[in-house]
């Protein structure tokens, strides 16, 4: 059949959805809709001629619905739609639809961190597209595959894929997409480890691609890409310790981003300016740059969180707060006010991490009315560990103020010890966890012990950082006994994320839920029934146990009753993606 011009435009938009996965180039250029890059109309029209009206509608419907699901984070549903598009494209013999759908399916799998499956889809997409001279689709698929290889640390294969990207974009006219791809190549070649590759020296190739991309962006008056290009080139010079040049280029990137009112770009280069200044030893100026980046980020954090062009953003932005706190802690003899400011920076990062995880602003609403957990009764202390690359900082809130302790154990050592404790604790038949529990006690508790004793502390509240959240801190051991034998131990995700007020026993009812039987491949949990019974002796309670412990029952109880206490004794499965938790 012949397709009129309106339908022709619709199919280009509907089948070029691969363009949404901007992070494949690590560019994160724009969450706003834009015109798709040109595709050769002759092969496209030949493909469209093969479609009847029902095929056309089905392809565009599944493509658009898949895109909508992807944007909203409903990845399983997006996957179903893109898989349906692939089946339809194979049946109709439409190569453009097939290549686009395969790339989009790879994007979904990438978001789910199923990198091996994504690579298969990307490479098939690139093969189909290259065979049909659809160079831009092939280049994007190769670029997305290369990004995943970089994430996994597969340097050699990433460089080979980037070489394929470069070959595919050579025949392309000067367009926005070509400029993006060039800048993406230059940026992806910058992580450490690429200099050992055999194809071409990575820094030389990165420089060449960035210069070409910047020139193209300038010729096409694409200011957002100019901002990225200058910033990425500044990052290349930063990696080479050419700090003056790096600062000049990053400043140019900041200026362009600010002139076009793009805070989503601006905060990145303000942050990079802070890193450069820190390397130059200008600590005060670096802190100011970091604070500007934080201030720029705040109003747009929710927008970035829901954007499909910046997945896994929180994991990188966490570093912004940690690096700022690290700089602030490098001062000599910090006052209590300065220590509180450091802790507030980390606390802000924790709150935003939870907002990112739950994909809503409930945390911000809570922070507006919450009081700090360190405003507690006498004989209570709050311990706030901060894991930094070269050391462990401990901030201890005591009834008479805030104290700081520095433990010279780097973050890698602490993470390794935490992992060893977590794994060995799972084997209940042996005491092999004890050396790890004792080492962590020496790093976390021993430095603060004298002040705990001096202040007659009875309750110790932990606000754990990073991997420390994955272990029961009550199991730390001093060589003679467990920490919980000496202190009442509590854990909070943040100082302002838990209500510190005592529970009023009057008119308080508890919802107690537990699973004592084996279920869904998990073993039966010991002592659950006794645990629930003992709590029920303290408060009037509704009990959901074993067969009655179901999502529907829990939801109904929470909606219909104002419980002050909810206690769950069960296995749990936690994943970086809340949909899989």
PDB file of N, CA, C and O in Angstrom, residues 6 15 23 122 180 185 236 275 286 309 311 337 346 358 412 414 434 436 491 494 509 526 547 556:
ATOM      1  N   UNK A   6       1.312  12.229   6.170  1.00  0.00           N
ATOM      2  CA  UNK A   6       1.031  12.247   7.607  1.00  0.00           C
ATOM      3  C   UNK A   6       1.401  10.918   8.237  1.00  0.00           C
ATOM      4  O   UNK A   6       2.051  10.852   9.278  1.00  0.00           O
ATOM      5  N   UNK A  15       8.678   4.575  15.183  1.00  0.00           N
ATOM      6  CA  UNK A  15       9.664   3.501  15.090  1.00  0.00           C
ATOM      7  C   UNK A  15      11.084   3.958  15.395  1.00  0.00           C
ATOM      8  O   UNK A  15      12.001   3.164  15.359  1.00  0.00           O
ATOM      9  N   UNK A  23      21.025   7.803  27.656  1.00  0.00           N
ATOM     10  CA  UNK A  23      22.152   7.377  28.482  1.00  0.00           C
ATOM     11  C   UNK A  23      23.041   6.366  27.789  1.00  0.00           C
ATOM     12  O   UNK A  23      24.127   6.087  28.259  1.00  0.00           O
ATOM     13  N   UNK A 122      20.889  -5.527  21.132  1.00  0.00           N
ATOM     14  CA  UNK A 122      21.570  -4.411  20.475  1.00  0.00           C
ATOM     15  C   UNK A 122      22.345  -4.871  19.232  1.00  0.00           C
ATOM     16  O   UNK A 122      22.300  -4.227  18.182  1.00  0.00           O
ATOM     17  N   UNK A 180      25.636  14.022  18.727  1.00  0.00           N
ATOM     18  CA  UNK A 180      25.454  13.290  19.984  1.00  0.00           C
ATOM     19  C   UNK A 180      26.335  12.046  20.024  1.00  0.00           C
ATOM     20  O   UNK A 180      26.973  11.750  21.044  1.00  0.00           O
ATOM     21  N   UNK A 185      30.897   8.970  22.086  1.00  0.00           N
ATOM     22  CA  UNK A 185      32.146   8.202  21.934  1.00  0.00           C
ATOM     23  C   UNK A 185      33.243   8.837  22.794  1.00  0.00           C
ATOM     24  O   UNK A 185      33.949   8.160  23.552  1.00  0.00           O
ATOM     25  N   UNK A 236      38.133  15.333  30.199  1.00  0.00           N
ATOM     26  CA  UNK A 236      39.307  14.656  29.640  1.00  0.00           C
ATOM     27  C   UNK A 236      40.591  15.306  30.157  1.00  0.00           C
ATOM     28  O   UNK A 236      41.529  14.622  30.574  1.00  0.00           O
ATOM     29  N   UNK A 275      35.385  19.673  41.564  1.00  0.00           N
ATOM     30  CA  UNK A 275      36.408  18.632  41.556  1.00  0.00           C
ATOM     31  C   UNK A 275      37.760  19.195  41.106  1.00  0.00           C
ATOM     32  O   UNK A 275      38.816  18.856  41.656  1.00  0.00           O
ATOM     33  N   UNK A 286      36.308  25.277  46.108  1.00  0.00           N
ATOM     34  CA  UNK A 286      35.718  24.010  45.683  1.00  0.00           C
ATOM     35  C   UNK A 286      34.407  23.749  46.416  1.00  0.00           C
ATOM     36  O   UNK A 286      33.414  23.332  45.804  1.00  0.00           O
ATOM     37  N   UNK A 309      15.719   9.554  30.374  1.00  0.00           N
ATOM     38  CA  UNK A 309      17.048   9.797  29.818  1.00  0.00           C
ATOM     39  C   UNK A 309      18.119   9.782  30.887  1.00  0.00           C
ATOM     40  O   UNK A 309      19.294   9.919  30.601  1.00  0.00           O
ATOM     41  N   UNK A 311      18.447   7.218  33.769  1.00  0.00           N
ATOM     42  CA  UNK A 311      18.239   6.140  34.711  1.00  0.00           C
ATOM     43  C   UNK A 311      19.436   5.981  35.626  1.00  0.00           C
ATOM     44  O   UNK A 311      20.552   6.348  35.288  1.00  0.00           O
ATOM     45  N   UNK A 337      29.244  23.438  64.917  1.00  0.00           N
ATOM     46  CA  UNK A 337      28.366  23.930  63.849  1.00  0.00           C
ATOM     47  C   UNK A 337      28.822  23.419  62.488  1.00  0.00           C
ATOM     48  O   UNK A 337      27.999  23.058  61.634  1.00  0.00           O
ATOM     49  N   UNK A 346      25.165  14.990  54.273  1.00  0.00           N
ATOM     50  CA  UNK A 346      24.959  13.544  54.092  1.00  0.00           C
ATOM     51  C   UNK A 346      23.499  13.186  54.298  1.00  0.00           C
ATOM     52  O   UNK A 346      22.928  12.370  53.554  1.00  0.00           O
ATOM     53  N   UNK A 358      11.614   5.443  46.012  1.00  0.00           N
ATOM     54  CA  UNK A 358      10.157   5.284  46.032  1.00  0.00           C
ATOM     55  C   UNK A 358       9.462   6.053  44.912  1.00  0.00           C
ATOM     56  O   UNK A 358       8.247   5.914  44.728  1.00  0.00           O
ATOM     57  N   UNK A 412      36.917   0.720  50.696  1.00  0.00           N
ATOM     58  CA  UNK A 412      36.987  -0.635  50.140  1.00  0.00           C
ATOM     59  C   UNK A 412      37.186  -1.667  51.246  1.00  0.00           C
ATOM     60  O   UNK A 412      36.568  -2.741  51.228  1.00  0.00           O
ATOM     61  N   UNK A 414      36.306  -1.402  54.428  1.00  0.00           N
ATOM     62  CA  UNK A 414      35.083  -1.500  55.238  1.00  0.00           C
ATOM     63  C   UNK A 414      34.030  -2.311  54.501  1.00  0.00           C
ATOM     64  O   UNK A 414      33.383  -3.193  55.074  1.00  0.00           O
ATOM     65  N   UNK A 434      32.750 -14.278  63.712  1.00  0.00           N
ATOM     66  CA  UNK A 434      33.264 -13.503  64.835  1.00  0.00           C
ATOM     67  C   UNK A 434      34.444 -12.592  64.486  1.00  0.00           C
ATOM     68  O   UNK A 434      34.467 -11.435  64.904  1.00  0.00           O
ATOM     69  N   UNK A 436      35.107 -11.029  61.808  1.00  0.00           N
ATOM     70  CA  UNK A 436      34.593  -9.878  61.057  1.00  0.00           C
ATOM     71  C   UNK A 436      33.762  -8.977  61.974  1.00  0.00           C
ATOM     72  O   UNK A 436      33.860  -7.745  61.883  1.00  0.00           O
ATOM     73  N   UNK A 491      18.289   1.186  64.809  1.00  0.00           N
ATOM     74  CA  UNK A 491      18.813   1.599  63.506  1.00  0.00           C
ATOM     75  C   UNK A 491      17.803   2.510  62.825  1.00  0.00           C
ATOM     76  O   UNK A 491      16.600   2.242  62.847  1.00  0.00           O
ATOM     77  N   UNK A 494      17.949   7.588  58.676  1.00  0.00           N
ATOM     78  CA  UNK A 494      18.461   8.952  58.706  1.00  0.00           C
ATOM     79  C   UNK A 494      18.012   9.643  59.969  1.00  0.00           C
ATOM     80  O   UNK A 494      17.052   9.232  60.620  1.00  0.00           O
ATOM     81  N   UNK A 509      -2.577   0.509  69.174  1.00  0.00           N
ATOM     82  CA  UNK A 509      -2.827  -0.847  68.708  1.00  0.00           C
ATOM     83  C   UNK A 509      -1.734  -1.230  67.705  1.00  0.00           C
ATOM     84  O   UNK A 509      -1.271  -0.397  66.939  1.00  0.00           O
ATOM     85  N   UNK A 526      12.733 -19.477  62.599  1.00  0.00           N
ATOM     86  CA  UNK A 526      12.508 -19.905  63.984  1.00  0.00           C
ATOM     87  C   UNK A 526      12.036 -18.745  64.854  1.00  0.00           C
ATOM     88  O   UNK A 526      12.345 -17.580  64.587  1.00  0.00           O
ATOM     89  N   UNK A 547      -0.750 -18.283  56.906  1.00  0.00           N
ATOM     90  CA  UNK A 547      -1.702 -18.206  55.807  1.00  0.00           C
ATOM     91  C   UNK A 547      -2.468 -16.887  55.751  1.00  0.00           C
ATOM     92  O   UNK A 547      -2.918 -16.460  54.689  1.00  0.00           O
ATOM     93  N   UNK A 556      -5.485  -4.130  53.553  1.00  0.00           N
ATOM     94  CA  UNK A 556      -6.798  -3.804  54.133  1.00  0.00           C
ATOM     95  C   UNK A 556      -6.667  -3.311  55.575  1.00  0.00           C
ATOM     96  O   UNK A 556      -7.283  -2.317  55.969  1.00  0.00           O
TER      97      UNK A 556
END
